[in-house]
Coordinates of C-alpha atoms and ligand atoms in Angstrom, one line a residue:
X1 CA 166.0 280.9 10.9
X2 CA 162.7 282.5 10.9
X3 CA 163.5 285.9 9.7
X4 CA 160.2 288.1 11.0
X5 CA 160.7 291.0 8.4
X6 CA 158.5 294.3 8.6
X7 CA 155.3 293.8 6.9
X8 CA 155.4 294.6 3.2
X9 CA 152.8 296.0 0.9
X10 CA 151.1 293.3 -1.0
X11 CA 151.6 292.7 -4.8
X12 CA 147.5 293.8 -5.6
X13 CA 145.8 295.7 -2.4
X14 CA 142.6 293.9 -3.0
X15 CA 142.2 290.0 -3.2
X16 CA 138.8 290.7 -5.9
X17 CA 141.2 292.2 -8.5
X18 CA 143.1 289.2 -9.0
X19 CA 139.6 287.4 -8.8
X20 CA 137.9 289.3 -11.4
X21 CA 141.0 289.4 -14.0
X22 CA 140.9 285.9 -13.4
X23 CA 137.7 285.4 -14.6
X24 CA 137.4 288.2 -16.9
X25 CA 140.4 286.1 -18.7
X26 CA 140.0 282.7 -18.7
X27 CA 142.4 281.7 -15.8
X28 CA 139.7 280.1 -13.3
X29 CA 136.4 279.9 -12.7
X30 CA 134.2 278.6 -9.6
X31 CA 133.3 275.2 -9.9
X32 CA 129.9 273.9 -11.5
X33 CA 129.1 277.6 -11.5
X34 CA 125.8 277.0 -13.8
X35 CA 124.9 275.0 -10.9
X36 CA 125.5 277.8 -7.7
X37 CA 129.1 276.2 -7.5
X38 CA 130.4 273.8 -4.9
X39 CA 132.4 275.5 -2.2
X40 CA 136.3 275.7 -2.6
X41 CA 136.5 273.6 -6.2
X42 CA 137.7 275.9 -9.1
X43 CA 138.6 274.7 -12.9
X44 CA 140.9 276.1 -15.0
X45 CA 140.4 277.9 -18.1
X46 CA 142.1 277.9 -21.2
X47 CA 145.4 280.2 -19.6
X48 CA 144.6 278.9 -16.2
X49 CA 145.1 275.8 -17.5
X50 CA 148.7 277.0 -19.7
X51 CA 150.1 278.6 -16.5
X52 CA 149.5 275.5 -13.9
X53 CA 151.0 273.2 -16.4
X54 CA 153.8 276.2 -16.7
X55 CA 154.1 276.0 -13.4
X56 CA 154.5 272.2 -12.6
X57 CA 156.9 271.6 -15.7
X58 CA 159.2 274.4 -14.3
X59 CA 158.8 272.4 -10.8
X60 CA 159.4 269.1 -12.4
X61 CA 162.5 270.4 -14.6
X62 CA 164.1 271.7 -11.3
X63 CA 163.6 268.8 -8.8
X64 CA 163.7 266.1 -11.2
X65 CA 165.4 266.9 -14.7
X66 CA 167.9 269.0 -13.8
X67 CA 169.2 267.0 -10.3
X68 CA 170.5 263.0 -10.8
X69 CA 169.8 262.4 -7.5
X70 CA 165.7 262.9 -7.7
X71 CA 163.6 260.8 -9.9
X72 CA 160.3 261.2 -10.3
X73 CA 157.3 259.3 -9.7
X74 CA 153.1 258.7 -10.3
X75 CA 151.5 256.9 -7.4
X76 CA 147.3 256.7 -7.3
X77 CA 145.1 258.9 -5.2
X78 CA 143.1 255.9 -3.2
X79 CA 145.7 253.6 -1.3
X80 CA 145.3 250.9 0.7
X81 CA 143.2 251.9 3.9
X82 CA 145.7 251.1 6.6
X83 CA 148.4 253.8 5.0
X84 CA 146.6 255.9 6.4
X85 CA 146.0 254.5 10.2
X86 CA 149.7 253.9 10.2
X87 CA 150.8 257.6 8.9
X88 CA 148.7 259.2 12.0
X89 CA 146.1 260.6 9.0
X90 CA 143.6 258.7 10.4
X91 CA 144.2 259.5 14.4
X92 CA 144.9 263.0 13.5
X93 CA 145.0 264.6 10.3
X94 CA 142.1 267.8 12.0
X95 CA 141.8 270.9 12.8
X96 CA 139.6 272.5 15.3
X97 CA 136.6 273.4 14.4
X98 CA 134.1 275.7 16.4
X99 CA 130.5 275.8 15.7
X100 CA 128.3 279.0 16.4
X101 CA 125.1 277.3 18.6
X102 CA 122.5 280.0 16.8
X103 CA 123.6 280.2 13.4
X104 CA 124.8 276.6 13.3
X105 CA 128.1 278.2 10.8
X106 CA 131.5 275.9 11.1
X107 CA 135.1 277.7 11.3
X108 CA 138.1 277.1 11.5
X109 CA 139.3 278.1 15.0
X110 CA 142.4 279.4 14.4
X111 CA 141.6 281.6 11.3
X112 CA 138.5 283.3 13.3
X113 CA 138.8 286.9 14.2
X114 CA 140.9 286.9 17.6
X115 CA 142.0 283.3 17.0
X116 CA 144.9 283.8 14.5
X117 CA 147.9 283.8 16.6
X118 CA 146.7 281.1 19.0
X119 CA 149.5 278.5 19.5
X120 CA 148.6 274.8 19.0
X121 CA 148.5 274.8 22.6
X122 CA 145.8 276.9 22.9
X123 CA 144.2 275.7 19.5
X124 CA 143.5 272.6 21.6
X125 CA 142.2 274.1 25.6
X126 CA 138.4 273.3 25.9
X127 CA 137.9 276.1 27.3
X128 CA 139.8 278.6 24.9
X129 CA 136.5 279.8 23.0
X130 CA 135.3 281.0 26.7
X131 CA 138.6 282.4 27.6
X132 CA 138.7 285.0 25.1
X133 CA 135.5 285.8 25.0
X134 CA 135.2 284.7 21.1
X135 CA 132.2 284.4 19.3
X136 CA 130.3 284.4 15.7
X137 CA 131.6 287.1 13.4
X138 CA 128.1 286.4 11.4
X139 CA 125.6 286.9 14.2
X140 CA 127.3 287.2 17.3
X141 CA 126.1 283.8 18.6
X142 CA 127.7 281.8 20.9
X143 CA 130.1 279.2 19.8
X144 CA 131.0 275.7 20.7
X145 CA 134.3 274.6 22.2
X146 CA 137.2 273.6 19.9
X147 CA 136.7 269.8 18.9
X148 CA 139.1 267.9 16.4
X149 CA 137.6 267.6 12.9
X150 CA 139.6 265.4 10.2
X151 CA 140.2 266.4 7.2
X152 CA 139.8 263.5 5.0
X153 CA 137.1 262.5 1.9
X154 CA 136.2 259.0 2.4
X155 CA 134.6 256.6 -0.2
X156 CA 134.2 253.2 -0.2
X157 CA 135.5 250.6 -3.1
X158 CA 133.8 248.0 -4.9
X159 CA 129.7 247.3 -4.1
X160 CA 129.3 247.0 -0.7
X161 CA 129.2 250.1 1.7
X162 CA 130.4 249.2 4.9
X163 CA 133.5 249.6 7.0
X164 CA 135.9 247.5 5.2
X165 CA 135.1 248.8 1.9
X166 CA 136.3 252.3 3.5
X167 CA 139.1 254.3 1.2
X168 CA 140.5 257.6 1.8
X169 CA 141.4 260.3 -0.6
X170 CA 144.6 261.0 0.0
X171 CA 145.5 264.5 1.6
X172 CA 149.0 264.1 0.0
X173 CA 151.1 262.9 -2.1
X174 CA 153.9 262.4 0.5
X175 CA 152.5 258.4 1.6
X176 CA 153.1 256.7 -2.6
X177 CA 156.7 257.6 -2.1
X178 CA 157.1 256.3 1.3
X179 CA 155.3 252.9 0.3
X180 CA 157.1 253.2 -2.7
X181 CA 160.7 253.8 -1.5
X182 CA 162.2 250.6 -2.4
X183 CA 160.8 249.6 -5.1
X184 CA 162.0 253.1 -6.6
X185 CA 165.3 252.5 -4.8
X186 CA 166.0 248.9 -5.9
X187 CA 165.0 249.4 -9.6
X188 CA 166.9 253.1 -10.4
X189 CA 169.7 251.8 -8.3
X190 CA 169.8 254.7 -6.3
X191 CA 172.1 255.6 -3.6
X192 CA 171.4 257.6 -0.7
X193 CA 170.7 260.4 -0.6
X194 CA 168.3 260.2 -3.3
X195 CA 164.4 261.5 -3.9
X196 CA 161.5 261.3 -5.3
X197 CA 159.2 263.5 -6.4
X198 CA 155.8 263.8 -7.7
X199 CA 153.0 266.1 -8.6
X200 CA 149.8 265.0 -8.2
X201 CA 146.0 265.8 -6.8
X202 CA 145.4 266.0 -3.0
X203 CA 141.7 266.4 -1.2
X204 CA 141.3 267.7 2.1
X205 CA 137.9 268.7 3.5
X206 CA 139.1 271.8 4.9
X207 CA 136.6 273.6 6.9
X208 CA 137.2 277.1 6.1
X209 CA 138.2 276.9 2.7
X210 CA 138.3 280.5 0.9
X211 CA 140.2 283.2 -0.2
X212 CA 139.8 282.1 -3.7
X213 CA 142.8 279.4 -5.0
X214 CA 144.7 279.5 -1.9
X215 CA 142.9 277.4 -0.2
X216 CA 140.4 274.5 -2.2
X217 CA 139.2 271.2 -1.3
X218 CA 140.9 269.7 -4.4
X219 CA 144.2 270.9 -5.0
X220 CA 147.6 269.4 -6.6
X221 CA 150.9 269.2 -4.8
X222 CA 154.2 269.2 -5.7
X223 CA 155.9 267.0 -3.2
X224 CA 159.6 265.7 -3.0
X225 CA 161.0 262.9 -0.4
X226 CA 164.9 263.1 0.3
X227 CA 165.9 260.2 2.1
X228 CA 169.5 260.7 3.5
X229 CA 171.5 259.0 6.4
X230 CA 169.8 259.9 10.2
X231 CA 170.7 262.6 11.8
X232 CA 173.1 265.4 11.1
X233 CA 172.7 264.6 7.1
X234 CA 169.0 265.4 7.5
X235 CA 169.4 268.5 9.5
X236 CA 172.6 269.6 6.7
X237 CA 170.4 268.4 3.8
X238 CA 167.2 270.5 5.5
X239 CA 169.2 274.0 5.2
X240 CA 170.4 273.0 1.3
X241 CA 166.6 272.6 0.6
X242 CA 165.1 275.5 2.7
X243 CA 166.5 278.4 0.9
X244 CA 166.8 276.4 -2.8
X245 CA 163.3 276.2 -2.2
X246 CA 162.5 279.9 -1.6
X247 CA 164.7 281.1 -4.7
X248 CA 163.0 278.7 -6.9
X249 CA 160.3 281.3 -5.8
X250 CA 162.3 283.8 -6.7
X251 CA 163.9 283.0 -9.8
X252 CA 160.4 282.6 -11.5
X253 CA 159.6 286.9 -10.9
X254 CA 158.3 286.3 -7.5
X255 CA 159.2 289.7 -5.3
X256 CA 162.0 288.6 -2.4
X257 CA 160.3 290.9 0.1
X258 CA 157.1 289.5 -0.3
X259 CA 159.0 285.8 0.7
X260 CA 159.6 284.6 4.3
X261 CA 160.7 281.9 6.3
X262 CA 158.7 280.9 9.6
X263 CA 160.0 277.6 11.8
X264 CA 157.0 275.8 13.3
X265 CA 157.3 275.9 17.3
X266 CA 157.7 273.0 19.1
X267 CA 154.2 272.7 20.1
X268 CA 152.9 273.2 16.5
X269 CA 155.3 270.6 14.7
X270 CA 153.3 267.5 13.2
X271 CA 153.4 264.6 15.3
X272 CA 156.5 263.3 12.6
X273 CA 157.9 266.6 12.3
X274 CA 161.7 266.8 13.9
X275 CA 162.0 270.4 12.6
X276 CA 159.3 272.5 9.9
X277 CA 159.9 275.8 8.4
X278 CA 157.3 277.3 5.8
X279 CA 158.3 279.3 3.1
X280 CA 155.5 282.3 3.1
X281 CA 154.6 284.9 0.7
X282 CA 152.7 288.2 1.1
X283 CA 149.3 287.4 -0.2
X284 CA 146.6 290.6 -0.4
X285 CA 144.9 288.3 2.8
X286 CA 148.3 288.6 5.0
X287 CA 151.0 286.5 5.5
X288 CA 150.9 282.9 4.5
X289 CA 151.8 279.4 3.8
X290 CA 153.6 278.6 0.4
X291 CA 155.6 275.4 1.0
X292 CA 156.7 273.3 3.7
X293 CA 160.3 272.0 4.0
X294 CA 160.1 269.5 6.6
X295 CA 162.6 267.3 8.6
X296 CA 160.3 264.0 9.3
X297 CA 163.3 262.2 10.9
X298 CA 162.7 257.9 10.2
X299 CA 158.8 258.3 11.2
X300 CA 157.5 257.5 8.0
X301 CA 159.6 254.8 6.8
X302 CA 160.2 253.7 10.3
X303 CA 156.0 253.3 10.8
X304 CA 155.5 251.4 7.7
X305 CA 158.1 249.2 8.3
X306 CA 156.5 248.2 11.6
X307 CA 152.8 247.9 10.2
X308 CA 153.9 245.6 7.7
X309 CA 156.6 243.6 8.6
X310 CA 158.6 244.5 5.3
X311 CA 162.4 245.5 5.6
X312 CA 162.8 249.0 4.8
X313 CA 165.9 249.6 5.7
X314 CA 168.9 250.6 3.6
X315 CA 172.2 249.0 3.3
X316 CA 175.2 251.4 2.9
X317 CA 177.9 249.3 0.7
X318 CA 180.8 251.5 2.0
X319 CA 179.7 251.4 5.8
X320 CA 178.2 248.2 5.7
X321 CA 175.7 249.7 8.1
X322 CA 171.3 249.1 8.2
X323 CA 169.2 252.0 8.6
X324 CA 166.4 253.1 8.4
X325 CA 166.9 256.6 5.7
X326 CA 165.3 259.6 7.3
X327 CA 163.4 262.0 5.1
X328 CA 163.2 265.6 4.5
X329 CA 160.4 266.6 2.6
X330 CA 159.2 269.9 0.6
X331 CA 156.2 270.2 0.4
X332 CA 154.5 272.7 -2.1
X333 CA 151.3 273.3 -3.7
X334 CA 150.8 273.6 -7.3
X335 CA 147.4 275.7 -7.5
X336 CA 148.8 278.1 -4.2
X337 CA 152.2 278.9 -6.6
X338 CA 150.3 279.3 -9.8
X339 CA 148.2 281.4 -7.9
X340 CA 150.9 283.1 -6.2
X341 CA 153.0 284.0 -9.3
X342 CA 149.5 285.7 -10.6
X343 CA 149.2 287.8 -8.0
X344 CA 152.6 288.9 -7.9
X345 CA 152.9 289.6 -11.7
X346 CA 149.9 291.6 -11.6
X347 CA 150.7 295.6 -12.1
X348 CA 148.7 298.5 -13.1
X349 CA 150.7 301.3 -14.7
X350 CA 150.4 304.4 -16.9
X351 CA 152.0 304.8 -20.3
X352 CA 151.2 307.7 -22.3
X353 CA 148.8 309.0 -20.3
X354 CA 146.8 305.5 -20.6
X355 CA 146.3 302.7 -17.6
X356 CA 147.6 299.3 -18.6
X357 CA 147.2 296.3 -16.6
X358 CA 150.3 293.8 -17.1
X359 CA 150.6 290.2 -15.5
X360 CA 154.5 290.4 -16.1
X361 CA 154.6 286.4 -16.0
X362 CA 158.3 285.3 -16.1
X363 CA 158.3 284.1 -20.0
X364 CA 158.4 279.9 -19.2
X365 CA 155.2 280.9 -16.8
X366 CA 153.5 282.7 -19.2
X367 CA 150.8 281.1 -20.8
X368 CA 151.0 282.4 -24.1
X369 CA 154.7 283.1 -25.2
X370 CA 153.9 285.1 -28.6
X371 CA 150.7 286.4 -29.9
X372 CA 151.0 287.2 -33.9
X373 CA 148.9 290.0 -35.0
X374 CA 147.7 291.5 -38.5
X375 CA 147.4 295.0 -38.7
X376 CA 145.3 294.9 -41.2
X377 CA 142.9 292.4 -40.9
X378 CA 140.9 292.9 -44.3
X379 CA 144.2 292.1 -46.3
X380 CA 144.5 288.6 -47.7
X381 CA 148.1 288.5 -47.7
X382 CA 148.7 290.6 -44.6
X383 CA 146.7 288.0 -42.9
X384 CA 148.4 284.5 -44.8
X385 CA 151.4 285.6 -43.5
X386 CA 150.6 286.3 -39.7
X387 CA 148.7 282.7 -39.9
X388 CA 151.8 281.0 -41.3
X389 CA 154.2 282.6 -38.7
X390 CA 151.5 281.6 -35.9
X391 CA 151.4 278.1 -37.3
X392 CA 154.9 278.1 -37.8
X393 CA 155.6 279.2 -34.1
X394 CA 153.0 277.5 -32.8
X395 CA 155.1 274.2 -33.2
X396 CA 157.6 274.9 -30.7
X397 CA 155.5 277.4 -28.2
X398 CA 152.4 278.5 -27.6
X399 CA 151.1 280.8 -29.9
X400 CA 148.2 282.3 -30.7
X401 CA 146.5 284.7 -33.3
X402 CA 144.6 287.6 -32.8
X403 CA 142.9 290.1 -35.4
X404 CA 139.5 291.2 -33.4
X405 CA 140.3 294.6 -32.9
X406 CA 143.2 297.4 -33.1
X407 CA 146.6 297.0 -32.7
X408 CA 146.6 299.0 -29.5
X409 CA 143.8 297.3 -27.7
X410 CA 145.3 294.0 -29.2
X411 CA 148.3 294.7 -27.2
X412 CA 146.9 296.0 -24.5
X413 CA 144.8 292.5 -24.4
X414 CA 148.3 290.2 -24.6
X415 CA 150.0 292.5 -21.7
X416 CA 147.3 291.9 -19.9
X417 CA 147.2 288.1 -20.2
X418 CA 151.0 288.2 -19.6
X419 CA 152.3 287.6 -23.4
X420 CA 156.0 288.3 -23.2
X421 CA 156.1 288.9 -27.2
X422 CA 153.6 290.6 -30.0
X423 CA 154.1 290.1 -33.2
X424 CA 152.9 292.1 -35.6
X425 CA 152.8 291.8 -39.6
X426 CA 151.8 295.1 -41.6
X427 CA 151.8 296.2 -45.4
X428 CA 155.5 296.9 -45.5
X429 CA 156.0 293.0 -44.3
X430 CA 155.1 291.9 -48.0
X431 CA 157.8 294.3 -49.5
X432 CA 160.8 293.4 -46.9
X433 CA 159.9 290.2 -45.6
X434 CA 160.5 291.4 -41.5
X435 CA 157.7 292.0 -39.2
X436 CA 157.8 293.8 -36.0
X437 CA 158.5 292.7 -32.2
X438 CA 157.3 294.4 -29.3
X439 CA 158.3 293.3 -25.9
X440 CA 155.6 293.2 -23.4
X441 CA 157.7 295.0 -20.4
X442 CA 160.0 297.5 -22.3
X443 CA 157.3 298.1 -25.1
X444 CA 160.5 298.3 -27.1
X445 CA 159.7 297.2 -31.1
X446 CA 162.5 295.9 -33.3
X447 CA 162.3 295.0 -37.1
X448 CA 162.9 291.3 -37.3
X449 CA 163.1 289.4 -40.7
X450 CA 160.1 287.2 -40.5
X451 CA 162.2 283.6 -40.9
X452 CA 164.0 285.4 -38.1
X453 CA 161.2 285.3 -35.6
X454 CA 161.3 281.9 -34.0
X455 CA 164.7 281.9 -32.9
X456 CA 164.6 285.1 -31.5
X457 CA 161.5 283.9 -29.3
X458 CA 163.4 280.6 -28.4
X459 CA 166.2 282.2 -27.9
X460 CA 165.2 284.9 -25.7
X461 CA 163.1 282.1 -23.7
X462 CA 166.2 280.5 -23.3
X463 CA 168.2 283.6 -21.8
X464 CA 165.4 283.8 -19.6
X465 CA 165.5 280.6 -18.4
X466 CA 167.1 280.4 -14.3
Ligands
ATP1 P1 147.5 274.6 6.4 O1 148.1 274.7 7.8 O2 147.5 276.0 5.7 O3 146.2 273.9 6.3 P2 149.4 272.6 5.9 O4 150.5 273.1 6.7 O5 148.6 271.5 6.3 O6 148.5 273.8 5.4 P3 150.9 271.0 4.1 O7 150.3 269.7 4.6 O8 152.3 271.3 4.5 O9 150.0 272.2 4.4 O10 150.8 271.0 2.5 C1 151.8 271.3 1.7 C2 151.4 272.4 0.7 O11 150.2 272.0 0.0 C3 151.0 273.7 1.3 O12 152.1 274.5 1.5 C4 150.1 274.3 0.2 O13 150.9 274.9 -0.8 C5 149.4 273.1 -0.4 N1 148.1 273.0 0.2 C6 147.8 272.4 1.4 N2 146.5 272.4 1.6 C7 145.9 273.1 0.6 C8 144.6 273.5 0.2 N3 143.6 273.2 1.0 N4 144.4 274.2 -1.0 C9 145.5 274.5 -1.8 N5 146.7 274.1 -1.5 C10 147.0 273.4 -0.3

């Protein structure tokens, strides 16, 4: 399963690229920024903000609108307390965390220099940090043994502070649809196997957050529960999902050879975890984690049911058997692959003699799907007729107008941005009615008549569509 390929070349050599074009561009920005920032939150800005949603509608159309076996589903961030005692988050939801005794700084042991291909194993041995000798990268200082740290924000609801006003904010989505399977079950009418899937916001208090979106403290997930009959239908239903998952990767522009598959070992599977493989891409920062697809066996449904006394089990008209569904899960994060398809689009290359920078965005990720541009600016009727196709487009896709400089660096501006389609209107528009297309990866222009326009765009969006 795990197919250990040569390493590959990233998409963009250096992590800050992507970082500044980001900003530069209005995809993210840090946090509160005015403010010094808060560690590992960033917002979205106006494309950021175009390509997430992107992103999560081509999730949601693939898991949910195009499959009648998955339906979809909205549960709330804080849950009842005990959810999380009796999904293990509350035991051990941690990592281990080492602490350097001069500096007082906090990491993450296995993602310190000389700790990154410790097995879980090892993450865990007191006496690890002495073992190997491993100490500050900031000031050399001597660091603590591993201890377990969990991950999870707590609050409390309603006026009173103390211990049984405790809530948690949840670290995935994964627990509404387990405490929701049968009310989804019983009012869809579903038959196993069925799922259910949901995108929503997750919070984990990671200790070494970093490496700009990849890893945040508040970050969406994409999750989908498949509950199927035990045993070999999970294991047969867990190879269907595993490499769906990765071409979904694929069929929105993401590079195969930058995409692997790595099984957990047996030592490193969650404590509900029959069998885990992560999809993982090549990110400028190495190898890593993309998605999980994860056999979880009857733990989940199997633990609720014994915490609270309710029958989850499923009855099988045909067999006429009980059971308890097991569950395979996918597990994928929405910032990490709208984060992951930037990078990978990104591409410097010379035309003419010229550098240009393109983020060659599949077209249903891009954020702007036609930009409509005057070449003259400072004619009235040149201009009435770009803002009427903009308008006019602008109904079925995002559109946008753009006049603030020349044509060249106008285009040079969409490429950059990843805008599949320019538009441009000129003087000759007002004698024969057509304006001309330019295509954002060929730089190929046709003469289209301008009631022409929007069903070329649509059309092409829909040719482009997996
Ligand atoms: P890691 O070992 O890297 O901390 P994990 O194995 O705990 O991650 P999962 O619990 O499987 O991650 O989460 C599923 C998905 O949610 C991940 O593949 C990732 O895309 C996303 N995700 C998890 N934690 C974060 C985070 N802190 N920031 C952004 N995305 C995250």
């Amino acid at each position: 399963m795990t197919s250990l390929s040569d390493d590959v070349a990233p998409a963009v050599a250096a992590l800050d690229t992507i970082v500044s074009l980001g900003k530069r561009r209005g995809f993210f920005f840090p946090s509160s920024e005015i403010y010094g920032g808060i560690n590992a939150v960033w917002d979205y800005g106006p494309l950021g903000v175009e390509l997430k949603n992107n992103v999560k509608r081509a999730w949601w159309r693939a898991m949910v609108q195009e499959r009648d076996d998955i339906v979809g589903l909205d549960a709330g961030i804080l849950m009842h307390p005990q959810v999380w005692v009796t999904s293990g988050h509350v035991a051990s939801f941690s990592d281990p965390l080492v602490e350097c005794a001069t500096c007082k700084r906090r990491y993450r042991l296995d993602e310190l220099p000389g700790g990154e291909d410790l097995t879980a194993t090892e993450l865990r041995d007191e006496r690890i940090v002495e073992r190997l000798g491993l100490v500050c990268p900031n000031d050399g200082g001597p660091l603590s043994p591993p201890r377990r740290f969990n991950l999870m924000f707590t609050s409390h609801m309603g006026p009173v502070e103390d211990e049984g006003s405790i809530v948690y904010f949840r670290p995935e989505t994964a627990q509404g649809s387990y405490v929701n399977f049968r009310n989804v079950q019983q009012s869809s009418r579903r038959k196993i196997p069925f799922g259910i899937a949901q995108i929503g916001k997750s919070f984990r208090n990671e200790i070494s957050p970093g490496n700009s979106l990849f890893r945040t403290r508040e970050f969406e997930q994409m999750e989908m529960q498949y509950f199927v009959r035990p045993g070999d239908a999970a294991s047969a239903a867990f190879e269907e999902w595993l490499p769906r998952r990765r071409a979904w990767y694929e069929a929105y522009g993401v590079a195969p050879e930058r995409l692997r598959t790595r099984e957990h070992a047996p030592d490193e599977l969650a404590h509900y975890a029959k069998k885990a493989v992560d999809v993982e891409y090549r990110f400028p920062f190495g190898w890593k984690e993309l998605e999980g697809v994860h056999n979880r066996g009857d733990f989940d449904l199997g633990s609720h049911a014994r915490a609270t006394g309710e029958n989850l089990e499923y009855f099988d008209p045909v067999t006429e058997e009980h059971f308890i569904p097991w569950i395979v899960e996918t597990a994928a994060g929405a910032d990490r692959a709208a984060f992951t398809f930037l990078i990978d689009a990104c591409r410097e290359e010379e035309v003419r003699g010229e550098k240009r920078v393109v983020l060659g965005f599949h077209p249903e990720l891009a954020p702007y799907k036609v930009a409509v541009l005057p070449l003259l600016k400072k004619r009235a009727d040149v201009v009435e007729i770009a803002r009427r196709l903009r308008d006019d487009l602008a109904r079925d896709v995002m559109a946008v107008y753009d006049d603030t400089a020349a044509i060249g660096k106008l285009y040079r501006r969409q490429d950059e941005i990843g805008t599949p389609w320019c538009v441009t209107v000129d003087v000759e528009s007002l004698e024969d009615g057509a304006v001309t297309v330019r295509d954002r990866d060929s730089m190929m222009q046709e003469r289209v008549p301008v009631e022409g326009v929007k069903r070329l765009i649509l059309d092409r969006l829909a040719e482009a569509r997996p």
